GROMACS .gro file of C-alpha atoms in nm:
model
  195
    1UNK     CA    1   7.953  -0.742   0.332
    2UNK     CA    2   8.016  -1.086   0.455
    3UNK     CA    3   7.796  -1.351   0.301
    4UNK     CA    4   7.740  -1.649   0.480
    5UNK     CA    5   7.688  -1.980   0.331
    6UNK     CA    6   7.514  -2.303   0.441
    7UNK     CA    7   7.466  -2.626   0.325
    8UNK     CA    8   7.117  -2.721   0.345
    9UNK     CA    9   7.064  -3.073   0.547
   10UNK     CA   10   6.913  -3.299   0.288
   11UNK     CA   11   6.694  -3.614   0.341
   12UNK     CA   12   6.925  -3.854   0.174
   13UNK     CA   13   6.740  -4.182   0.080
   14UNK     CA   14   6.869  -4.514  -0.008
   15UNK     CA   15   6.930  -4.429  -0.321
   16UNK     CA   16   6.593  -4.571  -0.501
   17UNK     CA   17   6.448  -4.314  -0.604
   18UNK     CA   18   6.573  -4.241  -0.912
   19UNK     CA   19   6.365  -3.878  -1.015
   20UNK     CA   20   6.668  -3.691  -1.202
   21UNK     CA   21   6.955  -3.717  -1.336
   22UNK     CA   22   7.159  -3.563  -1.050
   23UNK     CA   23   7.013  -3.857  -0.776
   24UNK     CA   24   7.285  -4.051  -0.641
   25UNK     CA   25   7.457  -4.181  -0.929
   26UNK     CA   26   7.660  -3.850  -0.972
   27UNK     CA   27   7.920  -3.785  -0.706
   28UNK     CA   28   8.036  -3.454  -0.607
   29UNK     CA   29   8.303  -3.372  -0.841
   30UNK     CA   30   8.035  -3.457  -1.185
   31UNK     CA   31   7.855  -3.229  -0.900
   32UNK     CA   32   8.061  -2.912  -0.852
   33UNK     CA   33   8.142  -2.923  -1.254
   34UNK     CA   34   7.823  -2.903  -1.360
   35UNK     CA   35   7.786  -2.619  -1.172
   36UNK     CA   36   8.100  -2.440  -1.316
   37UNK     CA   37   7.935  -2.493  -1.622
   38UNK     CA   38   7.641  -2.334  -1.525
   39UNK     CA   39   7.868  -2.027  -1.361
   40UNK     CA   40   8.100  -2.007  -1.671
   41UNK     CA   41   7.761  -1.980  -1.876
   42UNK     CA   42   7.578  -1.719  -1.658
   43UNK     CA   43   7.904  -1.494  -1.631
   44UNK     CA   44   8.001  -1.553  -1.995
   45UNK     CA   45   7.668  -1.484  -2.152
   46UNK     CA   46   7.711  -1.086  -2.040
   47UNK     CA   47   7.736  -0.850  -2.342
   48UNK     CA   48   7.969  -0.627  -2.264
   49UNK     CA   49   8.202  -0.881  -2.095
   50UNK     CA   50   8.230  -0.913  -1.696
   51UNK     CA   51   8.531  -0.974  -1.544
   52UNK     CA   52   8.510  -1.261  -1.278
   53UNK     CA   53   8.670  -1.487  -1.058
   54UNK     CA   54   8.562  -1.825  -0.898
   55UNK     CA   55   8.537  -1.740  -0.533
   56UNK     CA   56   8.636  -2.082  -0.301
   57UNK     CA   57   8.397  -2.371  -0.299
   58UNK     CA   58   8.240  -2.501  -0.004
   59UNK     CA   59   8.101  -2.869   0.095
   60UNK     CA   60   7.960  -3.014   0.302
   61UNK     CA   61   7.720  -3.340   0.466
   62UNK     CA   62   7.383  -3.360   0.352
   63UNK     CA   63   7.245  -3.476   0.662
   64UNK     CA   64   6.890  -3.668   0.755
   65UNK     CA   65   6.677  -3.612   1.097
   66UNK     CA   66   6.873  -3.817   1.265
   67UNK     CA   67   7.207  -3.639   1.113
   68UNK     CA   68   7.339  -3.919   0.934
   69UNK     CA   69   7.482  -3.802   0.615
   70UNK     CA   70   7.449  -4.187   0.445
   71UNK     CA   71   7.771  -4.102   0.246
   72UNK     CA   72   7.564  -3.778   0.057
   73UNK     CA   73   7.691  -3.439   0.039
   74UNK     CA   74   7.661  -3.082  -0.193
   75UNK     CA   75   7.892  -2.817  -0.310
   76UNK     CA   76   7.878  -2.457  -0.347
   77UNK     CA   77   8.032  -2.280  -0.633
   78UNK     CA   78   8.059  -1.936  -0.601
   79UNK     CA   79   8.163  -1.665  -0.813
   80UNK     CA   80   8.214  -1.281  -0.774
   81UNK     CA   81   8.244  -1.005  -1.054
   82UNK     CA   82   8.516  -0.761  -1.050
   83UNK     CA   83   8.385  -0.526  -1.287
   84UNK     CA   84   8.269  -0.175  -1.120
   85UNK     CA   85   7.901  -0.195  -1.212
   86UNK     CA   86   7.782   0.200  -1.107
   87UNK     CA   87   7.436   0.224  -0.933
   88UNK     CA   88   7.211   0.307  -1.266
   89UNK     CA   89   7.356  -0.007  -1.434
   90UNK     CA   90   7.322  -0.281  -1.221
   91UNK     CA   91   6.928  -0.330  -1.262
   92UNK     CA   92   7.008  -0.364  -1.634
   93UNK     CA   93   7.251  -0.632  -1.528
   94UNK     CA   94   7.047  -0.807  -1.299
   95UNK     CA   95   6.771  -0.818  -1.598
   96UNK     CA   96   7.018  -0.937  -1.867
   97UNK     CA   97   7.106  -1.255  -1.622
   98UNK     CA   98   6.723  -1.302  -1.487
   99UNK     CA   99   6.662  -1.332  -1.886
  100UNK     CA  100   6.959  -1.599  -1.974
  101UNK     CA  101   6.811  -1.840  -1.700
  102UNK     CA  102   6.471  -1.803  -1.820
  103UNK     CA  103   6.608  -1.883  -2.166
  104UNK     CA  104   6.790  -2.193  -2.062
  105UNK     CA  105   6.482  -2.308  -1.840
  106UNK     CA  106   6.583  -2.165  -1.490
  107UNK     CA  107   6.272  -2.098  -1.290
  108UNK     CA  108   6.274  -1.803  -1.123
  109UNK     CA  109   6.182  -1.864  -0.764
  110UNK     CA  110   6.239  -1.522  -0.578
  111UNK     CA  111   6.346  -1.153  -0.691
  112UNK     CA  112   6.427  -0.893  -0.403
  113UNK     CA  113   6.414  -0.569  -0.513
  114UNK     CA  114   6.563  -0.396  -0.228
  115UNK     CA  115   6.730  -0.098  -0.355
  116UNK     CA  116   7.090  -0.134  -0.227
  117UNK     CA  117   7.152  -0.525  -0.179
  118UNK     CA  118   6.893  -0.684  -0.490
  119UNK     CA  119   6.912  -1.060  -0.576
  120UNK     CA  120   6.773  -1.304  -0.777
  121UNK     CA  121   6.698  -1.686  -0.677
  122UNK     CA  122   6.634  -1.959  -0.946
  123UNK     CA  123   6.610  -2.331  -0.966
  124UNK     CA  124   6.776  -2.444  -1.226
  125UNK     CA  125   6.635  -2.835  -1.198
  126UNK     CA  126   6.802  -3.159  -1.075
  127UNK     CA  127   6.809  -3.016  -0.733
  128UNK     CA  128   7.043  -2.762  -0.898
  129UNK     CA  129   6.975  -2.378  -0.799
  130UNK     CA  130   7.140  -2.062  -0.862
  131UNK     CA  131   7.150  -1.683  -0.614
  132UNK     CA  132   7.280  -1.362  -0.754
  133UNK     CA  133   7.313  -1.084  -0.508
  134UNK     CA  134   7.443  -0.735  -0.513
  135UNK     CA  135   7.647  -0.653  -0.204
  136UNK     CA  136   7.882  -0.364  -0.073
  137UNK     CA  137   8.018  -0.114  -0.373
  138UNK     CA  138   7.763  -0.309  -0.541
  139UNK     CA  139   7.961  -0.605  -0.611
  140UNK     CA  140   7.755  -0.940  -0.787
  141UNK     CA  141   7.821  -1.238  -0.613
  142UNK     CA  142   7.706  -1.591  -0.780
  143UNK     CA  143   7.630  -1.910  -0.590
  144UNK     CA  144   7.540  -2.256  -0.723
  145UNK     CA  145   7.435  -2.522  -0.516
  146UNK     CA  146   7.464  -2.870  -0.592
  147UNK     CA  147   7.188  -3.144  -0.479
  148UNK     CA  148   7.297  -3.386  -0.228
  149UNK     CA  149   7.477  -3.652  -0.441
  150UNK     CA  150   7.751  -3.924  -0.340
  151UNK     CA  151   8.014  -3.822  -0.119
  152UNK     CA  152   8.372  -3.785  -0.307
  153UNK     CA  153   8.649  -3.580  -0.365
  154UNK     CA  154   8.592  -3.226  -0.501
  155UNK     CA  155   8.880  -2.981  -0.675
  156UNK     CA  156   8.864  -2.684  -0.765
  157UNK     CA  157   8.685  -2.519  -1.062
  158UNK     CA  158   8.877  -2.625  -1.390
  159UNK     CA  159   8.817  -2.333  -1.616
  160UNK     CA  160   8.952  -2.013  -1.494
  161UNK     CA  161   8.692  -1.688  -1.506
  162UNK     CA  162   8.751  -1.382  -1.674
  163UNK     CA  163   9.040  -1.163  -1.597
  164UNK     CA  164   9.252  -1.187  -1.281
  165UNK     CA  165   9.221  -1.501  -1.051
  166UNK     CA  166   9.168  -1.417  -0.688
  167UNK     CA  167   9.076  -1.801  -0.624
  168UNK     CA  168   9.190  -1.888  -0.269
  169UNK     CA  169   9.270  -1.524  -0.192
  170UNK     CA  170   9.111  -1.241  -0.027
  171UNK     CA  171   8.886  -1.056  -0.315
  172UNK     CA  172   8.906  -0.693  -0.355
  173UNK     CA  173   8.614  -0.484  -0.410
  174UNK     CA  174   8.530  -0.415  -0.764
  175UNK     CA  175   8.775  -0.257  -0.962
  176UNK     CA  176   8.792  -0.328  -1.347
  177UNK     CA  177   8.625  -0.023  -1.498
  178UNK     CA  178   8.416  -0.111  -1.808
  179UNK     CA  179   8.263   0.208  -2.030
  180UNK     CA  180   7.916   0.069  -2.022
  181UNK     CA  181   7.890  -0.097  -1.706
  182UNK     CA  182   8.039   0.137  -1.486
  183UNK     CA  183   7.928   0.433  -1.670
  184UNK     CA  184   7.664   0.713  -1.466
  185UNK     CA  185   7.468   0.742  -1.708
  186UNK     CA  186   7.109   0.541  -1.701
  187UNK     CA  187   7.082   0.359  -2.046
  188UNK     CA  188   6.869   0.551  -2.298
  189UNK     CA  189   6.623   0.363  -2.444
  190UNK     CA  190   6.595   0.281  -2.802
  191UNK     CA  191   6.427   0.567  -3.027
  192UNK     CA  192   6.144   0.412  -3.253
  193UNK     CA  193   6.276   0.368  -3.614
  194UNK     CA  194   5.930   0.478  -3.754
  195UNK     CA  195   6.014   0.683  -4.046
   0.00000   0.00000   0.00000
């Protein structure tokens, strides 16, 4: 499945207005690693562990009507697990991350249900906001989008994911086998404990 990513033109102002703390006085490195936190904290939070690898970044201009980017861009981070989540497991996946980002304040802004390609679409605040979509083999990909902040330099995520790095190369298709996640078997729900 090829995803295809664009950065959104943004009206960059002179730099007045002042409504978060992501406006212009963050550039696009403070950018792009505040959303490797926010990727390391999704991806980490899992119980039982993922394995994961940053996926390459992209950049780009935020650009006004007249396509003048006023020295503004934004970053995407992306991420992609390797784990082999089976079919019966990965609503139970999608739920455990639609429930961290709630918890940290996230607001959930659009769930497809489609039954082979799901994803889930939050803002996280600060212009911030965060996709996680199921593709082909039923592989999670996770994107984080900066806002349009000061132009600069941006390298590459600082803190590696979990398991093998395929950052810069081509990714595989998933193939870490976990015993829950990739097990066949749809999770049994707790029995009551009224005795």
């Amino acid at each position: 499945m090829v995803i295809a990513l664009a950065v959104t033109s943004c009206a960059a102002g002179d730099g007045d207005s002042e409504d978060s703390e992501s406006s212009p006085k963050m550039n696009m490195q403070e950018a792009a690693e505040r959303a490797d936190g926010m990727v390391f904290d999704t991806l980490s939070s899992v119980d039982p562990s993922l394995h994961w690898t940053h996926d390459t970044s992209s950049s780009g201009d935020c650009t006004d009507f007249k396509n003048d980017s006023h020295g503004y861009g934004s970053v995407i981070r992306n991420a992609v697990v390797m784990t082999d989540v089976s079919e019966v497991r990965r609503g139970a996946l999608l739920g455990v991350i639609e429930r961290r980002w709630k918890s940290k304040g996230y607001k959930i802004t659009n769930v497809d249900s489609d039954q082979e390609f799901p994803a889930i679409d939050a803002a996280i605040g600060d212009g911030f906001s965060a996709s996680l979509l199921v593709g082909e083999k039923g592989q999670f990909y996770l994107r984080v989008q900066t806002p349009c902040v000061k132009k600069s330099e941006v390298s590459a995520p600082g803190r590696k994911g979990n398991g093998r790095d395929y950052y810069g190369h081509e990714i595989p298709r998933p193939n870490v086998h976990d015993s829950f996640w990739s097990s066949t078997h749809p999770i049994a729900s707790t029995p009551s404990s009224d005795t």
